[in-house]
Amino acid sequence: MRSTLPTWLFLASLAAGALLGLRQWREHPVQPRRDFLVFDRRGSLLPIFTDPKAAETETTAASLLQETLAAASGLPRGYFPIRSAENPPRGIRGLRFRLAPKPAGNPLAHPIGYRVGADGIELSATDPQDFVGAAGWFLERSVGARWFMPGLLGREVNRLRRLELPAGEWHSEPGYYSRNLGLGGSGSDNAEWHARNRLRPLFEHSHTVDWLITREDMIARPELRPLSNGEPLLPRKGSTAWQPNFTSAAVVEHLTQRLREQFRRDKDRLSIAIGQNDSWRWDQSEETLASVAPHRHFRHYPDYSNTLFAALNRVAERLAPEFPDRFITTYAYQWTENVPRFPVHLQVLPYLTADRSQWFDPAFKAEDQDILRRWGQAGPKFFGIYDYYYGSPFFVPRPTLHAVRESIPFAHGAGARAFYAECHPNWGLDGPKLWLAAQLLWDPQTDSDALLDEYFVRFWKEAAEPMRRFFALCDEAYVRQPLPGYWIKYFKDDHQRVIFPPEVRNALWAELARAADLARTPIVRERLALVRAAFEVSDLFCRHDEARDELSRLTHDPRTSSDTLRLAVTKFTTARARLVQALAKVEREHPLALSATLIPEYLRNDPRPRALRRLAEAGAAAATEDSFVQSVFAGRKPTSSELTAKGTELLQDRGFGTVKAKDIHPFIALDWNEPGGPWVGQSEPFETRKVQLSESGDQPAAGSAQLSALSAQLRSIRYSGVNQEGFYQTVPAEPGVLYRATVRVRGKVRPGNMTFLFLSFGGTDSKNLDSGFIDRLPVGEWNEWTALEMIVRAPAKAAYLGFGLRALYQVNDDFVEFAEPSLQRLSNFVPE
């Protein structure tokens, strides 16, 4: 065979293909009899036969074969015509599909294969859904086809003058039976990429209790209602902020009956999910609280594994005699991650949720590997993996190749046979992550180094080495981030830029510049343009947060001069405008490169109103751009007199004097203060959580009883070791009114910790009118009191305003103390 590729690239491709042929596939070749000519330059015709009654996947596979063989040969598609023919007679040259019987020993494996004989090629699969994957596997082996990312930009096919295949038969079966990477969206390119890389979900799974036990069910059968705050709860329609009483015989009976009905209705349905709702609000009955005794935590979360899996065992035991080959899927998720104290039924299939990119932390990695091993011995026939491969909503590179190449093989060795990851990829920043994952899910024993070598040699061609270094530097930066690791660290956190400081970004730009110097072929230049567009947004995102952080710190320093503050406002305004412009450009020109759908959440933290007020007090002016005025001040920049006016106070109990802590179970610290006052404290129970209230700012070591005793003289609230805490008050609001919110604060904040003052407007329908506004305490030690502050104008249709104090993801000795909150009405301007 001869190739039109450059000699070095052709030889490298052959070497990579040969290495993968040895290491990746479990093959069973038959002694060849003779070669079969697929195509040559004389244009030997190869019809592709499909059954006129075939499933859509067969016709899709035929189109893939036609398209790829044409690309490999350089011949028109007409040389590979698709012909509809029921049972085409043997002896006619062509390519056919065959539905093979499922293997008796393991019906979940779904092997694929192909046979080459004198009359052509026959692709086989045990399920029509696998025909596209079978076609992709054949094309990978025959013409070196690869689909590194969606669309033609991600396709690589060896150009060949002639293709002859030896007679024989080859088969391969997957290591993970169920393989799914959640790309997000519904584009055809995503679906094609998924199928061509042999990804196929086999088991259904989701947060589903609210579908199985509906509001209507609870109305008809009140015994199905969970207990919340001492009362039976009837959730609002559409609400998932609850869990059922899994200890209840009525709940178990109801779930059993619902699953039995659905399995009987759909005899081919392999699984049904009983995944707990995505909520902290577990049933608070005495029975449920007794089921978690003695109290234990896992990863600092309350451990409810015994409660959930005891119920699932009872459901599975009732269904197993009638449905011995079906599965009940669920999530080993946060409060149910741990292995219960008893064996789990073999037909219960738990998906173990964890962000394994955090394997950069040796302690997290060791703990996660231990839980994988223990689940492998816990009783289920096998277990599933649920991971977080983002992509969006991150704006910095997150290739996390270290985690993909380690965790997929390790989990398979421990007993995992199903896999799902939330991805929403930024294809310009994530590099080979998802393609590497797809290959390892099919065969976890594949050599990851060989796969990555092939990716860089074939996808980046002449620019392979600088692009290899680019993604290696990204992965190294991720691994070197500050400890500890925890679940989806920096998720929706604008401070994720600390992973990529200026010196790292400069080194990455240097590698992209080297790649640009080497790029000669149009396809490499186009691929490089995708990465450069995405990384430009990433760099501007980091610069924007650096400028914001600088401005915020300057506003906290009373020594900052007006000139310095004005320059910082101008710098931040410019950085913000450049980021927004770059986002609009990348969405328009390179939509695959990066997803910007969540950018409003990253723009909520805007210290300019605080800076504007300081400048107004000093008689100075500041630079702002129209979009800032429009978004924060509802189309009208406030005057200096408005900014400096003493407004009307709207908050009640600014000294927290009415706040009384409930005497509640430590696993139920959700609405932790007594009702009746203006403040609502909402909390996620967490092993290290401490909420302390004091008069002077000194922090007594107080339990709930002491808090109640001190309630009459409280003046500050201190959070330490908390995961997610909020303290709220809601007041009426009017459109056009200018509001100023402040709170005194001190604390210690590490990267990843989010401590902020929060405002959000709502309408008469109780729905939020915006993404909210925040003023965030910068990372560092704040031993002296400073102030968080926001000034915003109520939008049209505003009916209420929520004022909140938030503390998230504290670790080690992080803490924050709030005092003297204030919400003032400054002026009343009604926009035209």
mmCIF file of N, CA, C and O in Angstrom, residues 526-576:
data_model
loop_
_atom_site.group_PDB
_atom_site.id
_atom_site.type_symbol
_atom_site.label_atom_id
_atom_site.label_comp_id
_atom_site.label_asym_id
_atom_site.label_seq_id
_atom_site.Cartn_x
_atom_site.Cartn_y
_atom_site.Cartn_z
ATOM 1 N N GLU A 526 -6.681 24.967 11.142
ATOM 2 C CA GLU A 526 -8.060 25.119 11.590
ATOM 3 C C GLU A 526 -8.227 24.588 13.011
ATOM 4 O O GLU A 526 -8.918 25.194 13.846
ATOM 5 N N ARG A 527 -7.616 23.453 13.304
ATOM 6 C CA ARG A 527 -7.695 22.898 14.653
ATOM 7 C C ARG A 527 -7.000 23.812 15.660
ATOM 8 O O ARG A 527 -7.474 24.010 16.781
ATOM 9 N N LEU A 528 -5.872 24.364 15.239
ATOM 10 C CA LEU A 528 -5.146 25.271 16.117
ATOM 11 C C LEU A 528 -5.954 26.540 16.373
ATOM 12 O O LEU A 528 -5.942 27.076 17.491
ATOM 13 N N ALA A 529 -6.673 27.021 15.369
ATOM 14 C CA ALA A 529 -7.520 28.201 15.550
ATOM 15 C C ALA A 529 -8.590 27.942 16.609
ATOM 16 O O ALA A 529 -8.935 28.835 17.394
ATOM 17 N N LEU A 530 -9.119 26.718 16.648
ATOM 18 C CA LEU A 530 -10.113 26.348 17.655
ATOM 19 C C LEU A 530 -9.521 26.446 19.055
ATOM 20 O O LEU A 530 -10.132 27.026 19.971
ATOM 21 N N VAL A 531 -8.323 25.888 19.240
ATOM 22 C CA VAL A 531 -7.692 25.905 20.557
ATOM 23 C C VAL A 531 -7.303 27.324 20.947
ATOM 24 O O VAL A 531 -7.520 27.757 22.084
ATOM 25 N N ARG A 532 -6.753 28.077 20.006
ATOM 26 C CA ARG A 532 -6.343 29.450 20.314
ATOM 27 C C ARG A 532 -7.545 30.306 20.690
ATOM 28 O O ARG A 532 -7.468 31.131 21.612
ATOM 29 N N ALA A 533 -8.685 30.124 20.003
ATOM 30 C CA ALA A 533 -9.887 30.889 20.328
ATOM 31 C C ALA A 533 -10.365 30.570 21.731
ATOM 32 O O ALA A 533 -10.741 31.468 22.502
ATOM 33 N N ALA A 534 -10.362 29.279 22.081
ATOM 34 C CA ALA A 534 -10.796 28.885 23.419
ATOM 35 C C ALA A 534 -9.833 29.392 24.483
ATOM 36 O O ALA A 534 -10.253 29.906 25.531
ATOM 37 N N PHE A 535 -8.521 29.266 24.216
ATOM 38 C CA PHE A 535 -7.563 29.666 25.239
ATOM 39 C C PHE A 535 -7.496 31.190 25.376
ATOM 40 O O PHE A 535 -7.179 31.701 26.461
ATOM 41 N N GLU A 536 -7.824 31.911 24.322
ATOM 42 C CA GLU A 536 -7.899 33.365 24.458
ATOM 43 C C GLU A 536 -8.986 33.743 25.458
ATOM 44 O O GLU A 536 -8.788 34.615 26.313
ATOM 45 N N VAL A 537 -10.139 33.079 25.366
ATOM 46 C CA VAL A 537 -11.196 33.321 26.352
ATOM 47 C C VAL A 537 -10.721 32.925 27.739
ATOM 48 O O VAL A 537 -10.948 33.632 28.727
ATOM 49 N N SER A 538 -10.047 31.774 27.834
ATOM 50 C CA SER A 538 -9.539 31.318 29.122
ATOM 51 C C SER A 538 -8.575 32.335 29.730
ATOM 52 O O SER A 538 -8.657 32.667 30.921
ATOM 53 N N ASP A 539 -7.668 32.841 28.921
ATOM 54 C CA ASP A 539 -6.697 33.831 29.387
ATOM 55 C C ASP A 539 -7.401 35.118 29.815
ATOM 56 O O ASP A 539 -7.116 35.684 30.878
ATOM 57 N N LEU A 540 -8.363 35.575 29.003
ATOM 58 C CA LEU A 540 -9.085 36.802 29.341
ATOM 59 C C LEU A 540 -9.953 36.606 30.581
ATOM 60 O O LEU A 540 -10.141 37.542 31.368
ATOM 61 N N PHE A 541 -10.485 35.406 30.748
ATOM 62 C CA PHE A 541 -11.251 35.097 31.953
ATOM 63 C C PHE A 541 -10.359 35.246 33.189
ATOM 64 O O PHE A 541 -10.772 35.826 34.202
ATOM 65 N N CYS A 542 -9.138 34.721 33.107
ATOM 66 C CA CYS A 542 -8.201 34.838 34.225
ATOM 67 C C CYS A 542 -7.795 36.292 34.452
ATOM 68 O O CYS A 542 -7.726 36.756 35.609
ATOM 69 N N ARG A 543 -7.528 37.013 33.369
ATOM 70 C CA ARG A 543 -7.153 38.427 33.502
ATOM 71 C C ARG A 543 -8.288 39.245 34.110
ATOM 72 O O ARG A 543 -8.070 40.159 34.911
ATOM 73 N N HIS A 544 -9.510 38.911 33.710
ATOM 74 C CA HIS A 544 -10.685 39.590 34.250
ATOM 75 C C HIS A 544 -10.772 39.385 35.756
ATOM 76 O O HIS A 544 -10.995 40.333 36.522
ATOM 77 N N ASP A 545 -10.550 38.148 36.214
ATOM 78 C CA ASP A 545 -10.641 37.894 37.642
ATOM 79 C C ASP A 545 -9.466 38.509 38.389
ATOM 80 O O ASP A 545 -9.614 38.962 39.533
ATOM 81 N N GLU A 546 -8.293 38.544 37.765
ATOM 82 C CA GLU A 546 -7.147 39.202 38.400
ATOM 83 C C GLU A 546 -7.408 40.691 38.573
ATOM 84 O O GLU A 546 -7.104 41.269 39.628
ATOM 85 N N ALA A 547 -7.981 41.325 37.534
ATOM 86 C CA ALA A 547 -8.298 42.750 37.628
ATOM 87 C C ALA A 547 -9.404 42.992 38.656
ATOM 88 O O ALA A 547 -9.380 43.985 39.396
ATOM 89 N N ARG A 548 -10.369 42.105 38.709
ATOM 90 C CA ARG A 548 -11.449 42.226 39.697
ATOM 91 C C ARG A 548 -10.899 42.084 41.106
ATOM 92 O O ARG A 548 -11.271 42.836 42.018
ATOM 93 N N ASP A 549 -10.018 41.089 41.295
ATOM 94 C CA ASP A 549 -9.431 40.869 42.615
ATOM 95 C C ASP A 549 -8.623 42.088 43.058
ATOM 96 O O ASP A 549 -8.702 42.518 44.216
ATOM 97 N N GLU A 550 -7.863 42.670 42.121
ATOM 98 C CA GLU A 550 -7.074 43.862 42.450
ATOM 99 C C GLU A 550 -7.983 45.011 42.861
ATOM 100 O O GLU A 550 -7.740 45.690 43.873
ATOM 101 N N LEU A 551 -9.052 45.228 42.095
ATOM 102 C CA LEU A 551 -9.973 46.326 42.411
ATOM 103 C C LEU A 551 -10.656 46.082 43.752
ATOM 104 O O LEU A 551 -10.801 47.001 44.569
ATOM 105 N N SER A 552 -11.064 44.837 43.981
ATOM 106 C CA SER A 552 -11.748 44.537 45.236
ATOM 107 C C SER A 552 -10.843 44.806 46.431
ATOM 108 O O SER A 552 -11.264 45.410 47.432
ATOM 109 N N ARG A 553 -9.589 44.376 46.351
ATOM 110 C CA ARG A 553 -8.660 44.599 47.472
ATOM 111 C C ARG A 553 -8.411 46.085 47.685
ATOM 112 O O ARG A 553 -8.292 46.544 48.840
ATOM 113 N N LEU A 554 -8.315 46.838 46.603
ATOM 114 C CA LEU A 554 -8.099 48.279 46.745
ATOM 115 C C LEU A 554 -9.280 48.966 47.419
ATOM 116 O O LEU A 554 -9.090 49.903 48.206
ATOM 117 N N THR A 555 -10.483 48.500 47.120
ATOM 118 C CA THR A 555 -11.646 49.117 47.765
ATOM 119 C C THR A 555 -11.717 48.772 49.252
ATOM 120 O O THR A 555 -12.330 49.514 50.026
ATOM 121 N N HIS A 556 -11.105 47.654 49.652
ATOM 122 C CA HIS A 556 -11.079 47.293 51.074
ATOM 123 C C HIS A 556 -10.007 48.061 51.850
ATOM 124 O O HIS A 556 -10.039 48.057 53.087
ATOM 125 N N ASP A 557 -9.080 48.690 51.138
ATOM 126 C CA ASP A 557 -7.959 49.379 51.792
ATOM 127 C C ASP A 557 -8.291 50.870 51.903
ATOM 128 O O ASP A 557 -8.368 51.573 50.886
ATOM 129 N N PRO A 558 -8.474 51.417 53.097
ATOM 130 C CA PRO A 558 -8.830 52.843 53.238
ATOM 131 C C PRO A 558 -7.727 53.785 52.776
ATOM 132 O O PRO A 558 -7.977 54.981 52.562
ATOM 133 N N ARG A 559 -6.519 53.266 52.569
ATOM 134 C CA ARG A 559 -5.415 54.119 52.150
ATOM 135 C C ARG A 559 -5.385 54.333 50.639
ATOM 136 O O ARG A 559 -4.604 55.154 50.138
ATOM 137 N N THR A 560 -6.198 53.608 49.885
ATOM 138 C CA THR A 560 -6.170 53.707 48.432
ATOM 139 C C THR A 560 -6.608 55.091 47.978
ATOM 140 O O THR A 560 -7.668 55.591 48.376
ATOM 141 N N SER A 561 -5.784 55.718 47.123
ATOM 142 C CA SER A 561 -6.111 57.059 46.627
ATOM 143 C C SER A 561 -7.171 56.988 45.543
ATOM 144 O O SER A 561 -7.386 55.938 44.920
ATOM 145 N N SER A 562 -7.824 58.097 45.281
ATOM 146 C CA SER A 562 -8.856 58.156 44.238
ATOM 147 C C SER A 562 -8.269 57.866 42.871
ATOM 148 O O SER A 562 -8.887 57.172 42.049
ATOM 149 N N ASP A 563 -7.064 58.381 42.597
ATOM 150 C CA ASP A 563 -6.439 58.137 41.294
ATOM 151 C C ASP A 563 -6.167 56.644 41.101
ATOM 152 O O ASP A 563 -6.425 56.086 40.023
ATOM 153 N N THR A 564 -5.636 55.990 42.136
ATOM 154 C CA THR A 564 -5.362 54.549 42.039
ATOM 155 C C THR A 564 -6.652 53.770 41.842
ATOM 156 O O THR A 564 -6.714 52.833 41.024
ATOM 157 N N LEU A 565 -7.684 54.164 42.569
ATOM 158 C CA LEU A 565 -8.962 53.462 42.473
ATOM 159 C C LEU A 565 -9.577 53.659 41.095
ATOM 160 O O LEU A 565 -10.106 52.704 40.499
ATOM 161 N N ARG A 566 -9.494 54.864 40.567
ATOM 162 C CA ARG A 566 -10.059 55.130 39.244
ATOM 163 C C ARG A 566 -9.340 54.323 38.168
ATOM 164 O O ARG A 566 -9.968 53.775 37.260
ATOM 165 N N LEU A 567 -8.018 54.248 38.256
ATOM 166 C CA LEU A 567 -7.257 53.443 37.292
ATOM 167 C C LEU A 567 -7.640 51.974 37.375
ATOM 168 O O LEU A 567 -7.739 51.282 36.360
ATOM 169 N N ALA A 568 -7.860 51.480 38.603
ATOM 170 C CA ALA A 568 -8.249 50.081 38.772
ATOM 171 C C ALA A 568 -9.635 49.826 38.209
ATOM 172 O O ALA A 568 -9.897 48.755 37.632
ATOM 173 N N VAL A 569 -10.543 50.787 38.357
ATOM 174 C CA VAL A 569 -11.886 50.657 37.764
ATOM 175 C C VAL A 569 -11.778 50.579 36.250
ATOM 176 O O VAL A 569 -12.427 49.737 35.599
ATOM 177 N N THR A 570 -10.950 51.459 35.673
ATOM 178 C CA THR A 570 -10.774 51.462 34.224
ATOM 179 C C THR A 570 -10.169 50.147 33.740
ATOM 180 O O THR A 570 -10.607 49.561 32.739
ATOM 181 N N LYS A 571 -9.170 49.647 34.459
ATOM 182 C CA LYS A 571 -8.522 48.387 34.087
ATOM 183 C C LYS A 571 -9.518 47.228 34.127
ATOM 184 O O LYS A 571 -9.575 46.399 33.206
ATOM 185 N N PHE A 572 -10.316 47.185 35.193
ATOM 186 C CA PHE A 572 -11.287 46.097 35.309
ATOM 187 C C PHE A 572 -12.371 46.224 34.248
ATOM 188 O O PHE A 572 -12.791 45.223 33.647
ATOM 189 N N THR A 573 -12.824 47.432 33.991
ATOM 190 C CA THR A 573 -13.849 47.641 32.969
ATOM 191 C C THR A 573 -13.352 47.177 31.609
ATOM 192 O O THR A 573 -14.078 46.530 30.847
ATOM 193 N N THR A 574 -12.106 47.489 31.288
ATOM 194 C CA THR A 574 -11.521 47.055 30.013
ATOM 195 C C THR A 574 -11.408 45.533 29.957
ATOM 196 O O THR A 574 -11.740 44.910 28.940
ATOM 197 N N ALA A 575 -10.940 44.924 31.046
ATOM 198 C CA ALA A 575 -10.810 43.464 31.079
ATOM 199 C C ALA A 575 -12.168 42.789 30.909
ATOM 200 O O ALA A 575 -12.289 41.769 30.216
ATOM 201 N N ARG A 576 -13.181 43.344 31.519
ATOM 202 C CA ARG A 576 -14.526 42.769 31.432
ATOM 203 C C ARG A 576 -15.058 42.876 30.007
ATOM 204 O O ARG A 576 -15.628 41.919 29.465
#
